[in-house]
Short mmCIF file of C-alpha atoms in Angstrom, two decimals:
data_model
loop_
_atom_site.label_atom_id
_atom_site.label_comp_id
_atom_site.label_asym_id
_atom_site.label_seq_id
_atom_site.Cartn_x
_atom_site.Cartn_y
_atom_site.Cartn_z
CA UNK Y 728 122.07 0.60 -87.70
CA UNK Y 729 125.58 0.83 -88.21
CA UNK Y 730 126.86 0.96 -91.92
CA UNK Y 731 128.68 -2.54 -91.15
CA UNK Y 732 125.72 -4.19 -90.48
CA UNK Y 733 123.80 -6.49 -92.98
CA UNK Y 734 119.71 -6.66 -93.09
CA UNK Y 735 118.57 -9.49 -92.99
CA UNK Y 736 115.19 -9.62 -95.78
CA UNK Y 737 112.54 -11.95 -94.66
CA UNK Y 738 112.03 -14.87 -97.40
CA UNK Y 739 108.44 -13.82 -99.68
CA UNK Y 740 107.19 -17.68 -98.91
CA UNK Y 741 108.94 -18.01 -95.41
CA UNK Y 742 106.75 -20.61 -93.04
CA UNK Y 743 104.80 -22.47 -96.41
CA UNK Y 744 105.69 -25.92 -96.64
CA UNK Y 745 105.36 -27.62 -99.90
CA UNK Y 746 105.54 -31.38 -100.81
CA UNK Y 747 107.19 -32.22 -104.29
CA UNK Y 748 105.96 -35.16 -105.40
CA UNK Y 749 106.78 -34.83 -109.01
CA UNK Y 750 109.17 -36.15 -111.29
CA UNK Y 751 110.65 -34.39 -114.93
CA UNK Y 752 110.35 -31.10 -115.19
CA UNK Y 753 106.58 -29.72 -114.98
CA UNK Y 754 105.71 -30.43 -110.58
CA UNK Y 755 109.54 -30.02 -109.94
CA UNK Y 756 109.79 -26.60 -111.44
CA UNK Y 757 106.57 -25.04 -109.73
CA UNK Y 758 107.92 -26.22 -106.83
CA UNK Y 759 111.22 -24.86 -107.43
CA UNK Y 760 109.50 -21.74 -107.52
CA UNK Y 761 108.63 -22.04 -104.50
CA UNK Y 762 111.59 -22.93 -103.01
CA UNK Y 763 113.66 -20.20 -104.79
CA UNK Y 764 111.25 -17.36 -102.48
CA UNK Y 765 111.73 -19.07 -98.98
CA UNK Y 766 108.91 -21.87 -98.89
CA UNK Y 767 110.43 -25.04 -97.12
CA UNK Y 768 110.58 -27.42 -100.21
CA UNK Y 769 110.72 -31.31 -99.19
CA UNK Y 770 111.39 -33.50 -102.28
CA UNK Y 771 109.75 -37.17 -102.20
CA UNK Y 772 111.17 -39.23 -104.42
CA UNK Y 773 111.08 -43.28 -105.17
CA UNK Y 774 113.71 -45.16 -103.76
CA UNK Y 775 115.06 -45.23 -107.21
CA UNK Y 776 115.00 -41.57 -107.66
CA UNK Y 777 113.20 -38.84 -110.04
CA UNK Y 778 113.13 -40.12 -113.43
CA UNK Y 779 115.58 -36.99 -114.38
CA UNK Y 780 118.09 -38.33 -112.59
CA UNK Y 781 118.50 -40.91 -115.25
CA UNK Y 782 118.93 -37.67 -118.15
CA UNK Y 783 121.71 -35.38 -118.61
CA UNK Y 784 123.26 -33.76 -119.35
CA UNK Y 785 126.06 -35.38 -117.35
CA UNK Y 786 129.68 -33.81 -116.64
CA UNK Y 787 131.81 -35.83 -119.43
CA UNK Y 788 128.70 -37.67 -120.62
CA UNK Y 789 129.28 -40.42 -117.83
CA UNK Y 790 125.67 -41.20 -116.27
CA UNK Y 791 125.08 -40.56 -112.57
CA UNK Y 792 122.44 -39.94 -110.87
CA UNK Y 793 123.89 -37.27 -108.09
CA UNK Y 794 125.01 -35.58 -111.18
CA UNK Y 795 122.33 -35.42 -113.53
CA UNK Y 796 121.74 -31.21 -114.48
CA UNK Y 797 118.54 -31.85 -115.31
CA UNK Y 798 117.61 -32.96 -111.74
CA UNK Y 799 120.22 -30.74 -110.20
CA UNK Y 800 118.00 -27.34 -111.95
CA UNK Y 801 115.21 -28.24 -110.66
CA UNK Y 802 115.80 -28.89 -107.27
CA UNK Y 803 117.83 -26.48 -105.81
CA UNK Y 804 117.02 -24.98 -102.25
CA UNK Y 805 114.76 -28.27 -101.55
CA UNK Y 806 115.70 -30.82 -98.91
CA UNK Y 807 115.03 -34.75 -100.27
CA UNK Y 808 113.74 -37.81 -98.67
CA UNK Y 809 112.61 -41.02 -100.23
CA UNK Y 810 109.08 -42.47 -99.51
CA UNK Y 811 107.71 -45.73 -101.77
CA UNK Y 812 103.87 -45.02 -101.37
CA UNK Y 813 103.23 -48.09 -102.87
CA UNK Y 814 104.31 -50.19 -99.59
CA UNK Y 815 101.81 -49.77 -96.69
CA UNK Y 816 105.05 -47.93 -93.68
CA UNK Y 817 105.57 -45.59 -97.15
CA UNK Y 818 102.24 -44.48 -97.63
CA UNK Y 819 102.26 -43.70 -94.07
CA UNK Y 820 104.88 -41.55 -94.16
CA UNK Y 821 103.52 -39.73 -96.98
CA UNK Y 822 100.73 -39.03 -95.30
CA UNK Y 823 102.15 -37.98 -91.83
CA UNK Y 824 103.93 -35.47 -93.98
CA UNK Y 825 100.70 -34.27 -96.15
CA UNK Y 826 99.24 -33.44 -92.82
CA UNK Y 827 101.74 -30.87 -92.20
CA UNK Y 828 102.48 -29.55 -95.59
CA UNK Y 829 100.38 -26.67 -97.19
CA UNK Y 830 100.88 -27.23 -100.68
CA UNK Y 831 101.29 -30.37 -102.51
CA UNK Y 832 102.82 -30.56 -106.12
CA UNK Y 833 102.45 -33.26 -108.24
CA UNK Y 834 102.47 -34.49 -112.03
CA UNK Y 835 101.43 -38.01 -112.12
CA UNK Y 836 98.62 -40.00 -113.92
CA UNK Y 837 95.63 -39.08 -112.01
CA UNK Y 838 94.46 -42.79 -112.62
CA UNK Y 839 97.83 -43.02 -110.86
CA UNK Y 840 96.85 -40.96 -107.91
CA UNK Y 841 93.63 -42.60 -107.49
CA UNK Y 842 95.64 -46.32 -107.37
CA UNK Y 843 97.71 -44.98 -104.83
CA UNK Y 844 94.86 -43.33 -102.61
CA UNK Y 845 96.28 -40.21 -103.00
CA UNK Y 846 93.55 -38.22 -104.81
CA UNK Y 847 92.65 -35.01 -103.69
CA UNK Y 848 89.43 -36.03 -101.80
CA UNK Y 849 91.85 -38.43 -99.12
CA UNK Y 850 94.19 -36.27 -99.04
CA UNK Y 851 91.51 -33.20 -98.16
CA UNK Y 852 90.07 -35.03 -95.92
CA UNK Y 853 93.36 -35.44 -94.05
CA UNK Y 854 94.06 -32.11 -94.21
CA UNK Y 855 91.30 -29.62 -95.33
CA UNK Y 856 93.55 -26.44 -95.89
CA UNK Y 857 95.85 -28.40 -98.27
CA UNK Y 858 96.37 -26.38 -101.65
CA UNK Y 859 96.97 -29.84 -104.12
CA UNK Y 860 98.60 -28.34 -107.38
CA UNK Y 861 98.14 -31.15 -110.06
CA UNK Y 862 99.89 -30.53 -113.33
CA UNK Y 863 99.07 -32.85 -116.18
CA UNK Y 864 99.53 -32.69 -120.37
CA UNK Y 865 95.72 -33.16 -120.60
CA UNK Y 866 94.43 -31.84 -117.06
CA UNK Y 867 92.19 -34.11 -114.14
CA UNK Y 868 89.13 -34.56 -116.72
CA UNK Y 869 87.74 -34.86 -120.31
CA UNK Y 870 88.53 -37.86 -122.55
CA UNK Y 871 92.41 -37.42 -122.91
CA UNK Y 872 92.70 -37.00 -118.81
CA UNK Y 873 94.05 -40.62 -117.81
CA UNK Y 874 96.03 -40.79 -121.49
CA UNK Y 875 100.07 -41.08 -121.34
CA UNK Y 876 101.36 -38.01 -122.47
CA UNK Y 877 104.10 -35.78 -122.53
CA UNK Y 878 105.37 -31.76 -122.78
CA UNK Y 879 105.11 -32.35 -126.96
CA UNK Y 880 101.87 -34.01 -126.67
CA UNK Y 881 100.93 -31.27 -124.79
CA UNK Y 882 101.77 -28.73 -126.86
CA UNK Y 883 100.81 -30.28 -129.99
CA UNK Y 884 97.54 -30.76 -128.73
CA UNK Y 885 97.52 -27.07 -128.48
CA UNK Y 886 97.60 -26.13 -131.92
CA UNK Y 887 100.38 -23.67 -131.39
CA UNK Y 888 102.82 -26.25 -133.60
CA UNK Y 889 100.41 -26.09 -136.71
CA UNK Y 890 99.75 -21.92 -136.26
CA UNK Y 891 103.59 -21.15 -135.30
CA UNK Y 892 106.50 -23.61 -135.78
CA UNK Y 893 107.74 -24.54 -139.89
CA UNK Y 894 107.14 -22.79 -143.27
CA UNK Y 895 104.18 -21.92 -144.83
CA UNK Y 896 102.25 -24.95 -147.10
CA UNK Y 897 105.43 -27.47 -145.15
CA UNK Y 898 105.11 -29.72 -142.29
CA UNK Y 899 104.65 -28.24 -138.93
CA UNK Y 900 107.64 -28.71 -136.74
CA UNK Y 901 108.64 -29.35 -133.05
CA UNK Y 902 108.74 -26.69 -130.60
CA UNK Y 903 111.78 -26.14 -127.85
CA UNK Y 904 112.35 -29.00 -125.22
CA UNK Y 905 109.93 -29.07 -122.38
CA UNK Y 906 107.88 -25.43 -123.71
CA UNK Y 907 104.60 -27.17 -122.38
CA UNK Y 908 105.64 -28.21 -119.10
CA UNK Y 909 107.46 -24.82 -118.57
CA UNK Y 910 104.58 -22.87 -119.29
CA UNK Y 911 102.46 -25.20 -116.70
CA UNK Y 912 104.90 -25.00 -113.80
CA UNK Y 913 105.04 -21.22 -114.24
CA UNK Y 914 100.95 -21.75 -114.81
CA UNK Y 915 100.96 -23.50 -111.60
CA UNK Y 916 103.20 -21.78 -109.51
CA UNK Y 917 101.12 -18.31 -109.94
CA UNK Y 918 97.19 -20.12 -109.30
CA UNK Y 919 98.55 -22.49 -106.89
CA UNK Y 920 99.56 -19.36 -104.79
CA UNK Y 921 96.35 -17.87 -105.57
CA UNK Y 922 94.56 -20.90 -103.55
CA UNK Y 923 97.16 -20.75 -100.87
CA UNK Y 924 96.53 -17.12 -100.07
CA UNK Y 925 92.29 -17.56 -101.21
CA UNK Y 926 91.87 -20.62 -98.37
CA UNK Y 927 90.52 -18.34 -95.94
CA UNK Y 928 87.98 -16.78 -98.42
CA UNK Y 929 87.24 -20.43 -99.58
CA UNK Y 930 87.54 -22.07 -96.60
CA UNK Y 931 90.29 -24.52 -96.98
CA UNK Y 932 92.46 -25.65 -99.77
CA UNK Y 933 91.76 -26.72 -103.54
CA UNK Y 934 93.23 -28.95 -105.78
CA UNK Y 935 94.09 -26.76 -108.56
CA UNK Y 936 93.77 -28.55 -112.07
CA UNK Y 937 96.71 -27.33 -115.13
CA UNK Y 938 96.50 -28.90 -117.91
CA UNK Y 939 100.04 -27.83 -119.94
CA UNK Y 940 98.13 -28.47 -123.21
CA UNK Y 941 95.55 -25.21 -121.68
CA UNK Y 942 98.65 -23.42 -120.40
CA UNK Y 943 100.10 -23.23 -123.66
CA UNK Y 944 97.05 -22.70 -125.90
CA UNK Y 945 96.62 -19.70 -123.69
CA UNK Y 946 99.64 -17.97 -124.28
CA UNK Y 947 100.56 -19.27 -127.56
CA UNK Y 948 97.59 -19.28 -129.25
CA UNK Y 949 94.85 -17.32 -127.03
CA UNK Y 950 92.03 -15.33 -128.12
CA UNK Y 951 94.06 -13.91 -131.17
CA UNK Y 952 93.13 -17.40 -132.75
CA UNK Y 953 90.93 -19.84 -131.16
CA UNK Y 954 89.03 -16.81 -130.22
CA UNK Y 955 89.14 -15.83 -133.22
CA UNK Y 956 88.11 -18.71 -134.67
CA UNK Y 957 84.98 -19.08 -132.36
CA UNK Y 958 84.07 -15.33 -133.50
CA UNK Y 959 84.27 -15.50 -137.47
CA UNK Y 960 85.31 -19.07 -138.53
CA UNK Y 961 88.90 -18.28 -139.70
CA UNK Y 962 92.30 -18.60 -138.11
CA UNK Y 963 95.98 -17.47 -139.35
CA UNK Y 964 98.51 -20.39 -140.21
CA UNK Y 965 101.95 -20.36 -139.42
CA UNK Y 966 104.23 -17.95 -141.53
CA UNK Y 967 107.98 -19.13 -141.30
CA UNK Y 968 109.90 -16.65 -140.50
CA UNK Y 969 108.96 -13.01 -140.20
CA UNK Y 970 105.64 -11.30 -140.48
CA UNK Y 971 103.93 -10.87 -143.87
CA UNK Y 972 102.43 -7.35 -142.94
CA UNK Y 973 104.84 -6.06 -142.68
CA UNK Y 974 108.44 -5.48 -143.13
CA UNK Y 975 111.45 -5.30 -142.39
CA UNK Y 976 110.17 -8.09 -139.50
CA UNK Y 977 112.61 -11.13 -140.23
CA UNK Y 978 115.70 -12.64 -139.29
CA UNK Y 979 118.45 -11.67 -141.94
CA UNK Y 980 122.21 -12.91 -141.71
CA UNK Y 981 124.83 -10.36 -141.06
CA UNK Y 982 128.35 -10.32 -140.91
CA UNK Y 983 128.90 -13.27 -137.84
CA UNK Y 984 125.57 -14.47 -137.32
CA UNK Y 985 121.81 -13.12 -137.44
CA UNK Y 986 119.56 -10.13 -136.25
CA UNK Y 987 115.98 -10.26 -135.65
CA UNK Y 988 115.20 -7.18 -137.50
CA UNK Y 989 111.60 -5.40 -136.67
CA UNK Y 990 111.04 -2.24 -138.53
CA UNK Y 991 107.17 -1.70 -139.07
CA UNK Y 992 106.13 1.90 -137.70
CA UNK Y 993 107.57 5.23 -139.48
CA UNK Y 994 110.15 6.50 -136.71
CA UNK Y 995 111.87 2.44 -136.43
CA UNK Y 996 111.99 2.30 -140.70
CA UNK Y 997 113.63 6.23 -140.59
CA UNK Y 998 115.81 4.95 -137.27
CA UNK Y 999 117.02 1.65 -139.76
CA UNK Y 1000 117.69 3.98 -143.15
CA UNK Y 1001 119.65 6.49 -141.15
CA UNK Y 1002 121.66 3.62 -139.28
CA UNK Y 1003 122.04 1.90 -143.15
CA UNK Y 1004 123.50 5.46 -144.22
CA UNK Y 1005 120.03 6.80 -145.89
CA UNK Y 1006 120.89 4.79 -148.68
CA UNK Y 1007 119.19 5.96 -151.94
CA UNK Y 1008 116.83 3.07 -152.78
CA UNK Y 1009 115.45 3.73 -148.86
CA UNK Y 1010 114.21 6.87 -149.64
CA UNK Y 1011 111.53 6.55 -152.48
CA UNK Y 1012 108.14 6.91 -151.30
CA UNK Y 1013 106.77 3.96 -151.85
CA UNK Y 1014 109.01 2.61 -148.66
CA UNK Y 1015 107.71 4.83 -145.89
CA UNK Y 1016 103.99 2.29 -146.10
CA UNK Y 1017 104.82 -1.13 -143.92
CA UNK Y 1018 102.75 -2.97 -146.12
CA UNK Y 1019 104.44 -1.50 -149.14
CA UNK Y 1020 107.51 -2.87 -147.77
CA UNK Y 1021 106.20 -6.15 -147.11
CA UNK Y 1022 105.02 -6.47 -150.59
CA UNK Y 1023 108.76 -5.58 -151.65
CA UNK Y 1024 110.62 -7.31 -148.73
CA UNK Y 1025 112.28 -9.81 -150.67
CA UNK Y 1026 113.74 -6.95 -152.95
CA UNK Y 1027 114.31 -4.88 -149.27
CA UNK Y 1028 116.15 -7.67 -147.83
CA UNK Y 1029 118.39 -8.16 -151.19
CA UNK Y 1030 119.35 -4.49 -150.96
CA UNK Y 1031 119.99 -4.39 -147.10
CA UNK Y 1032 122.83 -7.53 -147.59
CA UNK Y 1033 126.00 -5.59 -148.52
CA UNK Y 1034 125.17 -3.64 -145.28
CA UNK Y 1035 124.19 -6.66 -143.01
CA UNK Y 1036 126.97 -8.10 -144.29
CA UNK Y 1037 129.62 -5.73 -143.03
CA UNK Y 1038 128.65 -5.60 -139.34
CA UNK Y 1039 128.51 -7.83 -136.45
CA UNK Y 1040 124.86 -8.45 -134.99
CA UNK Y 1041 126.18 -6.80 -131.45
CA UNK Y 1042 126.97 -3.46 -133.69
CA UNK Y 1043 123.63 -3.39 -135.84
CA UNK Y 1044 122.06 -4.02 -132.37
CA UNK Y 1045 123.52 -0.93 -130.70
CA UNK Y 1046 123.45 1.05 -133.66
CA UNK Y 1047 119.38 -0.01 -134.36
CA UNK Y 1048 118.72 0.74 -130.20
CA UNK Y 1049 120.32 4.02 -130.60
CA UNK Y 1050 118.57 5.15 -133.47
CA UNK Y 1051 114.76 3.39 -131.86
CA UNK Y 1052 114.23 0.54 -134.21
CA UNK Y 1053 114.10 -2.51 -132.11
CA UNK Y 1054 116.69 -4.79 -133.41
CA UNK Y 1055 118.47 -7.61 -131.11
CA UNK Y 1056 121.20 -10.12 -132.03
CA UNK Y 1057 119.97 -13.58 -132.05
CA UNK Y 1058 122.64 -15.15 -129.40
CA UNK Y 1059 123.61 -18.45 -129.39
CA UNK Y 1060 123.12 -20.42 -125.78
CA UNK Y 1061 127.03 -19.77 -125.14
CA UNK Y 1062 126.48 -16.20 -125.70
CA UNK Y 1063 123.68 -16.25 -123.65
CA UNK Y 1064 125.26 -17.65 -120.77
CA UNK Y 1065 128.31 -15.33 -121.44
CA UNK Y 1066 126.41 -12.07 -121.94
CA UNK Y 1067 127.04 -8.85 -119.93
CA UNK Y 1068 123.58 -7.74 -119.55
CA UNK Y 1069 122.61 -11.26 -117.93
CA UNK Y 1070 125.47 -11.09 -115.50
CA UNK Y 1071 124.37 -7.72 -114.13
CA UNK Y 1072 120.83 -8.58 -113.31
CA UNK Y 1073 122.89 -11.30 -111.01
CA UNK Y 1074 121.18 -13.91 -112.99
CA UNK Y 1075 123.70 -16.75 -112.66
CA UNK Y 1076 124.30 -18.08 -109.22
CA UNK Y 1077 127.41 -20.28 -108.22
CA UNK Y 1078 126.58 -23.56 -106.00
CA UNK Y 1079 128.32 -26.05 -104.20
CA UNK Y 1080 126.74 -29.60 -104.84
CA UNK Y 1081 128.78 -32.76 -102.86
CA UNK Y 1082 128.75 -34.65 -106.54
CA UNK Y 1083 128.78 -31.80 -109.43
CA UNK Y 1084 130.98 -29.50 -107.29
CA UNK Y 1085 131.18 -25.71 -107.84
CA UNK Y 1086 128.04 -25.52 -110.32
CA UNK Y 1087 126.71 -22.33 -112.49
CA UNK Y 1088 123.05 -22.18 -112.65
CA UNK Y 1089 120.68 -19.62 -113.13
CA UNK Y 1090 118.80 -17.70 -110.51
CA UNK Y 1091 115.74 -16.62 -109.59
CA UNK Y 1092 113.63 -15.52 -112.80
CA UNK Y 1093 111.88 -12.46 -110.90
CA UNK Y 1094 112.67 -10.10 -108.78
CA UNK Y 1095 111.24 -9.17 -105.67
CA UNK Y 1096 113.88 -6.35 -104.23
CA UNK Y 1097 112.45 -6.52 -100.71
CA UNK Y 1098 112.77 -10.11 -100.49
CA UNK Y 1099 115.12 -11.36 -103.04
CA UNK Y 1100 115.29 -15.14 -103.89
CA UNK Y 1101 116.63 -17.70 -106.07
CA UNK Y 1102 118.74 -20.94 -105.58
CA UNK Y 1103 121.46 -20.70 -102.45
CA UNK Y 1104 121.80 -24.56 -101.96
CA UNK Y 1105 122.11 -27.77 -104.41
CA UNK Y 1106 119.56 -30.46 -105.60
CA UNK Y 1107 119.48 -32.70 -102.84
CA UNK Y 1108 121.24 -36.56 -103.01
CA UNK Y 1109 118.81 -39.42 -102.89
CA UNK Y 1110 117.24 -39.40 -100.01
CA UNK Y 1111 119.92 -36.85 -98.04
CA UNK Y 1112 116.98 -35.41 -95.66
CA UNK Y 1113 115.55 -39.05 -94.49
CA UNK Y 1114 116.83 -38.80 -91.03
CA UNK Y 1115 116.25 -34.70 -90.66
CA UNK Y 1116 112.93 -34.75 -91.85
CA UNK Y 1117 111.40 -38.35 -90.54
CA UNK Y 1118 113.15 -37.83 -87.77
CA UNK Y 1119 113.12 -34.14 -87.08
CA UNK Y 1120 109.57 -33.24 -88.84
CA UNK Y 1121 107.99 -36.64 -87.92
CA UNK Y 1122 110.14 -37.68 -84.77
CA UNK Y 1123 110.83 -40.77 -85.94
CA UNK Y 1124 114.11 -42.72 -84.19
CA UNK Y 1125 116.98 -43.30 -86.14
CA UNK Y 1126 116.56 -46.54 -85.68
CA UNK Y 1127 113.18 -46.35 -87.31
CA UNK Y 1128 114.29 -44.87 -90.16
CA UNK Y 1129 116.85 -47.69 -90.76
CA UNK Y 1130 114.38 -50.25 -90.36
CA UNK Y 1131 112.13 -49.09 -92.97
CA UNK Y 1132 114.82 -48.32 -95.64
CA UNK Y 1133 115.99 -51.57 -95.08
CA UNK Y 1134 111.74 -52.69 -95.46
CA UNK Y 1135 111.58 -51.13 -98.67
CA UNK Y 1136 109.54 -48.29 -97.69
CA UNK Y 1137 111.35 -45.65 -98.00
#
């Protein structure tokens, strides 16, 4: 092959087909995932659109719904039609394309589902090899299952708020935006693939039941805790900031911001006094025991200021690396997006969208070097894909198509 040519990599999911029938964040993500590794990703939406159209954030604050970066995150590299399954020539539709999808991902009710006659057993029976990924805050049973709920209810429900997030003997607090549904669309993505590429050993497809609430009590909280709890009848609380075995394992200020500062084993608390200058105090004795420290850290962290104080958090981060004591700056979301080590991973990705323009997302969160992935083309519009994919996919006329938009049905 001639050094001018370019090698084409196959896509990871090339040939799956996957039906998004989500709205929000949890179904569209997974199926983002998807979609960022090849699989052909066809977004149904109402005739009124995902519900995350109608949040931002919006360029100048001015809502609209081709422009909504919520929606626009979520569904890159996935084509869009609209289908109303509530009307009888919708429904239809839906169907026609269930029978040639793989994988279906959804986050509605399932009371929802049920109403709709879209539960797994119809739509099995339609197509026995379909993979149905069903992400919910609560999951497809138990006595919460048809309740409203939402990514905090979900992650409340958890008990990850009351063992992590606020101060000791204070009020638990919130965790970050959508944390639940994040963790069950990454949840999701990884077992839903499972039961694509298990439907030979199984013989046919699954519905596979994530219930955010589970996702996150198993990697928030896990066995440390509620296992812990089911062994010996006690459980930690939350601790505020820092550890209290140990120290120094806090955030401290510094001279233009803050450092997460973790110095527990011998070599990181000699890296940390020798980057500090081997100041005098640092030396006695006492000091080289973790839990000496933390029994002292308030006194530590006094004496540590004047230094803190004249550095940046980028130079106490390099120094600390340098020296093996695991320090890191603690960057602000425009620093983030700005930062060097981000860029050269290729982790941003520029996209042309017909209503945003030239857009800056972020790519793929994995890499597979053989068959690299991550967004190459915008959210869809509302319903962009109706002809291409009713007619193309379904071989409906153009004329068809018309006459049920202008019926309601799609």
């Amino acid at each position: 092959m001639s050094s001018g040519t370019t090698t084409i990599r196959p896509a990871a999911l090339a040939g799956l087909r996957v039906i998004d029938f989500g709205q929000g964040v949890s179904a569209p993500h997974c199926a983002r995932l998807f979609a960022d590794y090849g699989a052909d990703v066809i977004k149904v939406e109402p005739p009124a659109g995902d519900a995350a159209r109608a949040s931002g954030p919006y360029p100048d604050d001015v809502p609209d719904r081709e422009r909504s970066g919520l929606f626009f995150f979520h569904n890159t590299n996935k084509r869009g039609v609209t289908c109303n399954v509530e009307h009888p020539e919708g429904r239809r539709l839906f169907l026609e394309l269930i029978g040639k999808a793989d994988v279906l991902v959804e986050n509605n009710l399932p009371a929802r589902m049920r109403q709709w006659q879209l539960d797994y057993p119809t739509l099995a029976a339609l197509n026995p090899r379909l993979v149905m990924i069903s992400i919910t805050p609560f999951g497809q049973t138990g006595p919460y299952s048809g309740w409203n709920g939402y990514d905090l209810n979900a992650y409340h429900l958890s008990g990850a708020s009351a063992r992590y997030c606020g101060r000791p003997r204070e009020m638990p607090l919130e965790h970050g935006t959508f944390s639940a549904d994040y963790f069950g669309s990454v949840t999701a993505a990884a077992w839903g693939l499972a039961a694509v590429f298990g439907r030979d050993a199984v013989g046919g497809g699954q519905q596979v039941d994530v219930s955010c609430a589970e996702a996150i009590a198993a990697a928030f909280v896990g066995g440390q805790n509620i296992g812990g709890l089911a062994q010996d009848g006690r459980s930690d609380s939350r601790t505020g900031v820092g550890m209290p075995l140990g120290a120094p394992a806090t955030i401290l200020p510094c001279k233009d911001g803050h450092v997460w500062m973790l110095a527990l084993e011998p070599g990181q608390w000699k890296g940390l006094c020798k980057v500090m200058g081997d100041p005098e105090w640092a030396r006695l004795d006492m000091f080289d025991d973790m839990y000496t420290r933390a029994q002292n850290a308030d006194l530590i962290y006094e004496l540590m200021r004047d230094w803190l104080m004249a550095h940046g958090k980028m130079e106490i981060m390099e120094m600390c690396q340098a020296a093996g004591c695991p320090v890191t700056a603690v960057f602000t979301v425009e620093e983030a997006a700005r930062h060097p080590h981000l860029q050269a991973r290729g982790h941003f990705v520029d996209i042309d969208h017909p209503a945003l323009g030239r857009v800056r997302s972020l790519g793929a969160p994995f890499k597979l070097p053989a068959s690299p992935g991550g967004p190459h083309s915008p959210a869809p519009l509302l319903g962009q894909h109706n002809q291409d994919i009713y007619g193309g996919l379904l071989g409906l006329p153009a004329a068809e198509i018309t006459r049920l938009q202008a019926l309601g049905a799609l």
